[in-house]
Short mmCIF file of N, CA, C and O in Angstrom, two decimals:
data_model
loop_
_atom_site.label_atom_id
_atom_site.label_comp_id
_atom_site.label_asym_id
_atom_site.label_seq_id
_atom_site.Cartn_x
_atom_site.Cartn_y
_atom_site.Cartn_z
N UNK A 199 15.09 10.93 15.78
CA UNK A 199 14.11 10.70 14.69
C UNK A 199 13.81 11.95 13.98
O UNK A 199 13.74 12.03 12.66
N UNK A 200 13.62 13.02 14.69
CA UNK A 200 13.20 14.31 14.01
C UNK A 200 14.26 14.89 13.10
O UNK A 200 14.01 15.24 12.01
N UNK A 201 15.50 14.76 13.59
CA UNK A 201 16.63 15.30 12.72
C UNK A 201 16.75 14.40 11.45
O UNK A 201 16.95 14.82 10.40
N UNK A 202 16.66 13.05 11.65
CA UNK A 202 16.91 12.17 10.54
C UNK A 202 15.72 12.41 9.58
O UNK A 202 15.83 12.32 8.29
N UNK A 203 14.52 12.44 10.06
CA UNK A 203 13.33 12.70 9.23
C UNK A 203 13.54 13.96 8.39
O UNK A 203 13.27 14.06 7.26
N UNK A 204 13.96 15.01 9.11
CA UNK A 204 14.23 16.34 8.34
C UNK A 204 15.20 16.16 7.32
O UNK A 204 15.08 16.67 6.20
N UNK A 205 16.23 15.35 7.53
CA UNK A 205 17.19 15.11 6.49
C UNK A 205 16.69 14.30 5.37
O UNK A 205 16.95 14.60 4.22
N UNK A 206 15.84 13.29 5.64
CA UNK A 206 15.19 12.51 4.55
C UNK A 206 14.33 13.45 3.67
O UNK A 206 14.36 13.42 2.45
N UNK A 207 13.61 14.33 4.28
CA UNK A 207 12.72 15.24 3.57
C UNK A 207 13.61 16.16 2.64
O UNK A 207 13.31 16.43 1.53
N UNK A 208 14.64 16.66 3.24
CA UNK A 208 15.53 17.59 2.38
C UNK A 208 16.25 16.84 1.28
O UNK A 208 16.30 17.39 0.17
N UNK A 209 16.59 15.61 1.52
CA UNK A 209 17.22 14.75 0.36
C UNK A 209 16.11 14.54 -0.67
O UNK A 209 16.43 14.54 -1.92
N UNK A 210 14.90 14.14 -0.28
CA UNK A 210 13.83 13.92 -1.24
C UNK A 210 13.57 15.23 -2.05
O UNK A 210 13.47 15.17 -3.30
N UNK A 211 13.55 16.38 -1.37
CA UNK A 211 13.33 17.58 -2.07
C UNK A 211 14.47 17.85 -3.00
O UNK A 211 14.23 18.33 -4.14
N UNK A 212 15.68 17.57 -2.56
CA UNK A 212 16.84 17.75 -3.47
C UNK A 212 16.73 16.90 -4.76
O UNK A 212 16.98 17.37 -5.87
N UNK A 213 16.40 15.59 -4.50
CA UNK A 213 16.25 14.63 -5.63
C UNK A 213 15.12 15.00 -6.59
O UNK A 213 15.21 14.78 -7.78
N UNK A 214 14.08 15.59 -6.07
CA UNK A 214 12.96 16.06 -6.82
C UNK A 214 13.21 17.40 -7.54
O UNK A 214 12.41 17.85 -8.30
N UNK A 215 14.26 17.99 -7.18
CA UNK A 215 14.62 19.36 -7.73
C UNK A 215 13.71 20.46 -7.12
O UNK A 215 13.48 21.44 -7.83
N UNK A 216 13.33 20.37 -5.90
CA UNK A 216 12.57 21.38 -5.33
C UNK A 216 13.45 22.36 -4.60
O UNK A 216 14.31 22.00 -3.78
N UNK A 217 13.34 23.58 -4.94
CA UNK A 217 14.12 24.66 -4.33
C UNK A 217 13.57 25.00 -3.00
O UNK A 217 12.36 25.04 -2.78
N UNK A 218 14.41 25.43 -2.06
CA UNK A 218 14.04 25.75 -0.71
C UNK A 218 12.97 26.80 -0.67
O UNK A 218 11.97 26.66 0.04
N UNK A 219 13.09 27.76 -1.42
CA UNK A 219 12.17 28.99 -1.35
C UNK A 219 10.78 28.64 -2.09
O UNK A 219 9.81 29.38 -1.80
N UNK A 220 10.74 27.59 -2.81
CA UNK A 220 9.45 27.38 -3.62
C UNK A 220 8.79 26.00 -3.22
O UNK A 220 7.92 25.60 -3.99
N UNK A 221 9.12 25.45 -2.12
CA UNK A 221 8.57 24.07 -1.74
C UNK A 221 7.00 24.09 -1.70
O UNK A 221 6.40 23.23 -2.08
N UNK A 222 6.49 25.14 -1.16
CA UNK A 222 4.95 25.19 -0.97
C UNK A 222 4.28 25.44 -2.32
O UNK A 222 3.17 25.31 -2.42
N UNK A 223 5.00 25.74 -3.39
CA UNK A 223 4.45 26.09 -4.69
C UNK A 223 4.69 25.08 -5.75
O UNK A 223 4.48 25.34 -6.90
N UNK A 224 5.19 23.96 -5.43
CA UNK A 224 5.57 22.95 -6.38
C UNK A 224 4.55 21.88 -6.67
O UNK A 224 3.68 21.66 -5.82
N UNK A 225 4.50 21.25 -7.82
CA UNK A 225 3.57 20.26 -8.10
C UNK A 225 4.22 18.88 -7.75
O UNK A 225 3.62 17.82 -7.92
N UNK A 226 5.51 18.90 -7.30
CA UNK A 226 6.20 17.67 -6.88
C UNK A 226 6.04 17.47 -5.34
O UNK A 226 6.80 18.18 -4.64
N UNK A 227 5.08 16.68 -4.92
CA UNK A 227 4.93 16.54 -3.47
C UNK A 227 4.70 15.07 -3.16
O UNK A 227 4.32 14.27 -4.04
N UNK A 228 4.96 14.74 -1.95
CA UNK A 228 4.71 13.39 -1.44
C UNK A 228 3.71 13.66 -0.32
O UNK A 228 3.96 14.35 0.72
N UNK A 229 2.48 13.09 -0.41
CA UNK A 229 1.50 13.34 0.60
C UNK A 229 1.11 12.05 1.27
O UNK A 229 1.10 10.95 0.65
N UNK A 230 0.72 12.14 2.55
CA UNK A 230 0.17 10.91 3.28
C UNK A 230 -1.16 11.36 3.68
O UNK A 230 -1.40 12.36 4.37
N UNK A 231 -2.15 10.62 3.24
CA UNK A 231 -3.62 10.85 3.58
C UNK A 231 -3.96 10.45 4.93
O UNK A 231 -3.63 9.41 5.37
N UNK A 232 -4.58 11.42 5.67
CA UNK A 232 -5.04 11.03 6.91
C UNK A 232 -6.61 11.14 6.90
O UNK A 232 -7.12 11.48 5.77
N UNK A 233 -7.33 10.88 7.86
CA UNK A 233 -8.78 10.82 7.86
C UNK A 233 -9.39 12.21 7.54
O UNK A 233 -10.57 12.14 7.11
N UNK A 234 -8.69 13.20 7.62
CA UNK A 234 -9.23 14.54 7.31
C UNK A 234 -8.72 15.03 5.93
O UNK A 234 -9.07 16.18 5.56
N UNK A 235 -8.00 14.23 5.27
CA UNK A 235 -7.53 14.65 3.92
C UNK A 235 -6.05 15.02 3.93
O UNK A 235 -5.33 14.77 4.90
N UNK A 236 -5.62 15.46 2.82
CA UNK A 236 -4.20 15.91 2.73
C UNK A 236 -3.89 17.16 3.47
O UNK A 236 -4.70 18.02 3.41
N UNK A 237 -2.75 17.18 4.13
CA UNK A 237 -2.42 18.37 4.75
C UNK A 237 -1.06 18.86 4.12
O UNK A 237 -0.21 18.04 3.86
N UNK A 238 -0.98 20.09 3.88
CA UNK A 238 0.26 20.65 3.30
C UNK A 238 0.81 21.79 4.22
O UNK A 238 0.16 22.72 4.42
N UNK A 239 1.99 21.49 4.64
CA UNK A 239 2.71 22.48 5.44
C UNK A 239 3.97 22.95 4.79
O UNK A 239 4.53 22.31 3.96
N UNK A 240 4.43 24.16 5.10
CA UNK A 240 5.70 24.62 4.58
C UNK A 240 6.75 23.70 4.95
O UNK A 240 7.71 23.48 4.27
N UNK A 241 6.71 23.20 6.23
CA UNK A 241 7.71 22.27 6.71
C UNK A 241 7.01 21.09 7.46
O UNK A 241 6.26 21.45 8.42
N UNK A 242 7.14 19.90 7.01
CA UNK A 242 6.54 18.77 7.73
C UNK A 242 7.59 18.30 8.83
O UNK A 242 8.71 18.48 8.64
N UNK A 243 7.06 17.65 9.83
CA UNK A 243 7.85 17.17 10.97
C UNK A 243 7.73 15.66 11.08
O UNK A 243 6.75 15.10 10.55
N UNK A 244 8.63 15.14 11.83
CA UNK A 244 8.45 13.71 12.12
C UNK A 244 7.21 13.40 12.90
O UNK A 244 6.49 12.43 12.61
N UNK A 245 6.83 14.36 13.81
CA UNK A 245 5.56 14.25 14.54
C UNK A 245 4.36 14.18 13.61
O UNK A 245 3.43 13.38 13.80
N UNK A 246 4.32 14.95 12.61
CA UNK A 246 3.28 14.97 11.62
C UNK A 246 3.17 13.68 10.84
O UNK A 246 2.07 13.21 10.57
N UNK A 247 4.37 13.22 10.51
CA UNK A 247 4.34 11.91 9.78
C UNK A 247 3.69 10.81 10.68
O UNK A 247 2.86 9.95 10.30
N UNK A 248 4.09 10.80 12.01
CA UNK A 248 3.53 9.82 12.91
C UNK A 248 1.99 10.01 13.12
O UNK A 248 1.24 9.00 13.14
N UNK A 249 1.56 11.22 13.20
CA UNK A 249 0.13 11.52 13.32
C UNK A 249 -0.57 10.99 12.10
O UNK A 249 -1.68 10.29 12.21
N UNK A 250 -0.11 11.30 10.93
CA UNK A 250 -0.76 10.93 9.69
C UNK A 250 -0.72 9.38 9.46
O UNK A 250 -1.67 8.84 9.00
N UNK A 251 0.40 8.84 9.80
CA UNK A 251 0.54 7.34 9.73
C UNK A 251 -0.47 6.64 10.63
O UNK A 251 -1.19 5.78 10.19
N UNK A 252 -0.62 7.18 11.86
CA UNK A 252 -1.62 6.61 12.81
C UNK A 252 -3.01 6.73 12.34
O UNK A 252 -3.82 5.80 12.29
N UNK A 253 -3.31 7.89 11.78
CA UNK A 253 -4.69 8.20 11.31
C UNK A 253 -5.00 7.35 10.08
O UNK A 253 -6.13 6.81 9.94
N UNK A 254 -3.97 7.08 9.21
CA UNK A 254 -4.25 6.22 8.07
C UNK A 254 -4.50 4.83 8.49
O UNK A 254 -5.35 4.10 7.95
N UNK A 255 -3.75 4.31 9.52
CA UNK A 255 -3.93 2.88 10.01
C UNK A 255 -5.34 2.84 10.58
O UNK A 255 -6.05 1.83 10.35
N UNK A 256 -5.78 3.85 11.31
CA UNK A 256 -7.13 3.80 11.87
C UNK A 256 -8.21 3.83 10.80
O UNK A 256 -9.19 3.11 10.83
N UNK A 257 -7.95 4.67 9.78
CA UNK A 257 -8.92 4.80 8.70
C UNK A 257 -9.02 3.50 7.93
O UNK A 257 -10.13 3.03 7.58
N UNK A 258 -7.95 2.81 7.73
CA UNK A 258 -7.86 1.60 6.95
C UNK A 258 -8.58 0.45 7.82
O UNK A 258 -9.41 -0.27 7.24
N UNK A 259 -8.39 0.43 9.04
CA UNK A 259 -9.09 -0.45 9.98
C UNK A 259 -10.58 -0.27 9.97
O UNK A 259 -11.38 -1.21 9.84
N UNK A 260 -11.00 0.97 10.07
CA UNK A 260 -12.38 1.33 10.00
C UNK A 260 -13.05 0.98 8.62
O UNK A 260 -14.11 0.25 8.63
N UNK A 261 -12.38 1.28 7.56
CA UNK A 261 -12.92 0.89 6.19
C UNK A 261 -13.07 -0.57 6.10
O UNK A 261 -14.02 -1.08 5.55
N UNK A 262 -12.07 -1.33 6.53
CA UNK A 262 -12.00 -2.77 6.31
C UNK A 262 -13.21 -3.40 7.17
O UNK A 262 -13.91 -4.19 6.70
N UNK A 263 -13.24 -2.91 8.39
CA UNK A 263 -14.20 -3.42 9.32
C UNK A 263 -15.63 -3.11 8.92
O UNK A 263 -16.56 -3.96 8.85
N UNK A 264 -15.89 -1.87 8.51
CA UNK A 264 -17.24 -1.36 8.26
C UNK A 264 -17.67 -1.63 6.78
O UNK A 264 -18.85 -1.79 6.64
N UNK A 265 -16.80 -1.65 5.85
CA UNK A 265 -17.29 -1.66 4.49
C UNK A 265 -16.88 -2.95 3.74
O UNK A 265 -17.72 -3.71 3.19
N UNK A 266 -15.65 -3.26 3.73
CA UNK A 266 -15.05 -4.42 2.99
C UNK A 266 -15.64 -5.73 3.56
O UNK A 266 -16.16 -6.54 2.76
N UNK A 267 -15.55 -5.89 4.76
CA UNK A 267 -16.04 -7.14 5.37
C UNK A 267 -17.58 -7.37 5.18
O UNK A 267 -18.06 -8.38 4.90
N UNK A 268 -18.24 -6.19 5.26
CA UNK A 268 -19.72 -6.25 5.12
C UNK A 268 -20.06 -6.61 3.68
O UNK A 268 -20.93 -7.49 3.46
N UNK A 269 -19.37 -6.15 2.71
CA UNK A 269 -19.54 -6.56 1.27
C UNK A 269 -19.27 -7.96 1.08
O UNK A 269 -19.89 -8.65 0.29
N UNK A 270 -18.16 -8.45 1.69
CA UNK A 270 -17.87 -9.91 1.61
C UNK A 270 -18.95 -10.70 2.16
O UNK A 270 -19.36 -11.78 1.59
N UNK A 271 -19.60 -10.26 3.24
CA UNK A 271 -20.73 -10.96 3.88
C UNK A 271 -21.94 -10.91 2.88
O UNK A 271 -22.62 -11.97 2.75
N UNK A 272 -22.18 -9.78 2.26
CA UNK A 272 -23.37 -9.70 1.28
C UNK A 272 -23.09 -10.74 0.20
O UNK A 272 -24.03 -11.41 -0.28
N UNK A 273 -21.84 -10.93 -0.28
CA UNK A 273 -21.54 -11.86 -1.40
C UNK A 273 -21.88 -13.30 -0.87
O UNK A 273 -22.37 -14.07 -1.63
N UNK A 274 -21.44 -13.58 0.34
CA UNK A 274 -21.58 -14.92 0.89
C UNK A 274 -23.07 -15.22 1.04
O UNK A 274 -23.50 -16.39 0.77
N UNK A 275 -23.86 -14.25 1.39
CA UNK A 275 -25.27 -14.41 1.55
C UNK A 275 -26.05 -14.21 0.34
O UNK A 275 -27.31 -14.29 0.28
N UNK A 276 -25.31 -13.99 -0.78
CA UNK A 276 -25.88 -13.82 -2.09
C UNK A 276 -26.95 -12.72 -2.07
O UNK A 276 -28.03 -12.78 -2.76
N UNK A 277 -26.66 -11.60 -1.42
CA UNK A 277 -27.54 -10.45 -1.38
C UNK A 277 -27.20 -9.54 -2.53
O UNK A 277 -25.98 -9.34 -2.82
N UNK A 278 -28.14 -9.09 -3.35
CA UNK A 278 -27.93 -8.27 -4.56
C UNK A 278 -27.60 -6.82 -4.00
O UNK A 278 -28.35 -6.29 -3.17
N UNK A 279 -26.57 -6.30 -4.46
CA UNK A 279 -26.12 -4.98 -4.16
C UNK A 279 -25.13 -4.51 -5.14
O UNK A 279 -24.55 -5.33 -5.87
N UNK A 280 -24.88 -3.28 -5.33
CA UNK A 280 -23.85 -2.72 -6.16
C UNK A 280 -22.53 -2.57 -5.41
O UNK A 280 -22.51 -1.92 -4.33
N UNK A 281 -21.52 -3.20 -5.90
CA UNK A 281 -20.14 -3.14 -5.24
C UNK A 281 -19.70 -1.71 -5.11
O UNK A 281 -19.72 -1.00 -6.15
N UNK A 282 -19.27 -1.31 -3.96
CA UNK A 282 -18.71 0.04 -3.76
C UNK A 282 -17.15 0.00 -3.70
O UNK A 282 -16.64 -0.73 -2.98
N UNK A 283 -16.59 0.81 -4.55
CA UNK A 283 -15.12 0.98 -4.56
C UNK A 283 -14.74 2.03 -3.60
O UNK A 283 -15.20 3.21 -3.72
N UNK A 284 -13.97 1.73 -2.58
CA UNK A 284 -13.63 2.78 -1.56
C UNK A 284 -12.36 3.44 -1.86
O UNK A 284 -11.70 4.09 -1.00
N UNK A 285 -11.90 3.40 -3.08
CA UNK A 285 -10.80 4.21 -3.50
C UNK A 285 -9.49 3.48 -3.26
O UNK A 285 -9.42 2.35 -3.09
N UNK A 286 -8.43 4.34 -3.43
CA UNK A 286 -7.12 3.90 -3.28
C UNK A 286 -6.75 3.22 -1.92
O UNK A 286 -6.98 3.78 -0.84
N UNK A 287 -6.24 2.03 -2.00
CA UNK A 287 -5.72 1.35 -0.84
C UNK A 287 -4.30 1.80 -0.60
O UNK A 287 -3.41 1.67 -1.44
N UNK A 288 -4.06 2.46 0.56
CA UNK A 288 -2.77 3.08 0.83
C UNK A 288 -1.82 2.03 1.54
O UNK A 288 -0.85 2.48 2.18
N UNK A 289 -2.08 0.72 1.43
CA UNK A 289 -1.27 -0.26 2.13
C UNK A 289 0.24 -0.11 1.70
O UNK A 289 1.16 -0.18 2.53
N UNK A 290 0.49 0.08 0.39
CA UNK A 290 1.96 0.27 -0.02
C UNK A 290 2.64 1.45 0.74
O UNK A 290 3.83 1.37 1.15
N UNK A 291 1.90 2.55 0.98
CA UNK A 291 2.46 3.63 1.69
C UNK A 291 2.66 3.29 3.22
O UNK A 291 3.69 3.56 3.74
N UNK A 292 1.73 2.56 3.70
CA UNK A 292 1.85 2.16 5.17
C UNK A 292 3.02 1.17 5.32
O UNK A 292 3.79 1.21 6.19
N UNK A 293 3.14 0.21 4.30
CA UNK A 293 4.29 -0.71 4.29
C UNK A 293 5.70 0.09 4.29
O UNK A 293 6.55 -0.36 4.93
N UNK A 294 5.67 1.06 3.44
CA UNK A 294 6.92 1.95 3.29
C UNK A 294 7.31 2.43 4.63
O UNK A 294 8.51 2.61 4.98
N UNK A 295 6.36 2.79 5.46
CA UNK A 295 6.71 3.35 6.78
C UNK A 295 6.88 2.30 7.87
O UNK A 295 7.82 2.43 8.61
N UNK A 296 6.14 1.20 7.91
CA UNK A 296 6.17 0.31 9.02
C UNK A 296 6.74 -1.03 8.81
O UNK A 296 7.00 -1.82 9.76
N UNK A 297 7.02 -1.49 7.55
CA UNK A 297 7.41 -2.86 7.33
C UNK A 297 8.74 -3.24 7.99
O UNK A 297 9.58 -2.39 8.04
N UNK A 298 8.84 -4.49 8.43
CA UNK A 298 10.08 -4.88 9.05
C UNK A 298 11.00 -5.57 8.03
O UNK A 298 12.26 -5.47 8.23
N UNK A 299 10.47 -6.25 7.05
CA UNK A 299 11.30 -6.91 6.10
C UNK A 299 10.68 -6.84 4.71
O UNK A 299 9.59 -7.46 4.55
N UNK A 300 11.31 -6.12 3.76
CA UNK A 300 12.54 -5.31 4.00
C UNK A 300 12.07 -4.05 4.87
O UNK A 300 10.93 -3.72 5.00
N UNK A 301 13.02 -3.54 5.63
CA UNK A 301 12.77 -2.50 6.57
C UNK A 301 12.20 -1.25 5.98
O UNK A 301 12.64 -0.78 5.01
N UNK A 302 11.17 -0.79 6.64
CA UNK A 302 10.49 0.53 6.29
C UNK A 302 11.24 1.65 6.99
O UNK A 302 12.20 1.46 7.69
N UNK A 303 10.62 2.80 6.79
CA UNK A 303 11.24 4.07 7.40
C UNK A 303 11.49 4.00 8.95
O UNK A 303 12.51 4.29 9.39
N UNK A 304 10.40 3.52 9.64
CA UNK A 304 10.59 3.50 11.11
C UNK A 304 11.59 2.36 11.51
O UNK A 304 12.30 2.70 12.46
N UNK A 305 11.65 1.28 10.89
CA UNK A 305 12.67 0.23 11.24
C UNK A 305 14.05 0.75 10.94
O UNK A 305 14.92 0.50 11.77
N UNK A 306 14.23 1.42 9.83
CA UNK A 306 15.56 1.97 9.52
C UNK A 306 15.99 2.99 10.54
O UNK A 306 17.13 3.01 11.04
N UNK A 307 15.10 3.90 10.84
CA UNK A 307 15.37 4.94 11.88
C UNK A 307 15.70 4.33 13.18
O UNK A 307 16.64 4.74 13.95
N UNK A 308 14.91 3.33 13.60
CA UNK A 308 15.19 2.63 14.90
C UNK A 308 16.53 1.96 14.90
O UNK A 308 17.32 2.09 15.88
N UNK A 309 16.93 1.30 13.83
CA UNK A 309 18.21 0.67 13.74
C UNK A 309 19.36 1.69 13.76
O UNK A 309 20.32 1.50 14.50
N UNK A 310 19.17 2.74 13.09
CA UNK A 310 20.25 3.87 13.13
C UNK A 310 20.43 4.46 14.54
O UNK A 310 21.56 4.68 14.90
N UNK A 311 19.32 4.55 15.28
CA UNK A 311 19.39 5.10 16.70
C UNK A 311 20.11 4.14 17.65
O UNK A 311 20.67 4.52 18.61
N UNK A 312 20.20 2.88 17.26
CA UNK A 312 20.91 1.82 18.08
C UNK A 312 22.33 1.73 17.78
O UNK A 312 23.08 1.27 18.68
N UNK A 313 22.80 2.28 16.65
CA UNK A 313 24.14 2.13 16.24
C UNK A 313 24.95 3.31 16.88
O UNK A 313 24.59 4.42 16.75
N UNK A 314 26.05 3.02 17.53
CA UNK A 314 26.96 4.10 17.94
C UNK A 314 27.48 4.88 16.77
O UNK A 314 27.83 4.28 15.85
N UNK A 315 27.49 6.13 16.89
CA UNK A 315 28.10 7.04 15.87
C UNK A 315 27.39 6.94 14.51
O UNK A 315 28.00 7.09 13.39
N UNK A 316 26.16 6.56 14.48
CA UNK A 316 25.40 6.39 13.21
C UNK A 316 25.18 7.87 12.67
O UNK A 316 25.11 8.85 13.39
N UNK A 317 25.20 7.94 11.34
CA UNK A 317 25.14 9.23 10.70
C UNK A 317 24.10 9.13 9.57
O UNK A 317 23.55 8.02 9.30
N UNK A 318 23.73 10.28 9.00
CA UNK A 318 22.81 10.21 7.85
C UNK A 318 23.30 9.42 6.65
O UNK A 318 22.56 8.69 5.96
N UNK A 319 24.61 9.32 6.48
CA UNK A 319 25.26 8.52 5.43
C UNK A 319 25.00 7.05 5.77
O UNK A 319 24.88 6.24 4.86
N UNK A 320 25.10 6.66 7.04
CA UNK A 320 24.97 5.23 7.35
C UNK A 320 23.47 4.83 7.22
O UNK A 320 23.18 3.65 7.02
N UNK A 321 22.56 5.76 7.25
CA UNK A 321 21.21 5.52 7.02
C UNK A 321 20.90 5.04 5.64
O UNK A 321 20.17 4.08 5.39
N UNK A 322 21.46 5.82 4.68
CA UNK A 322 21.23 5.49 3.22
C UNK A 322 22.27 4.50 2.76
O UNK A 322 22.18 3.72 1.92
#
């Protein structure tokens, strides 16, 4: 997983036109928000993707449970209040990582690990 993730990052950087020596100074980035905000490293790892993905899932669960469902309850009970927008819903990013159909990043990586002699070319 780690090597394939590194390859995906390098291909994305290549497609975005990011040079190796200037990656940390570019305005072309892909970030995954975790509960502590965006993190920017000179080199991201598969482990960091998993950490941020897990944190985002937990944050989404917390927001839904604590805020969205509460506001829905206020509406049902016809309680007057001002609707609060909790910002960007990152479900599309979560789907990109975890979705099974069409397969997301984790499903694709898992499939590639099961194939004998799988390569980076067979991934894409």
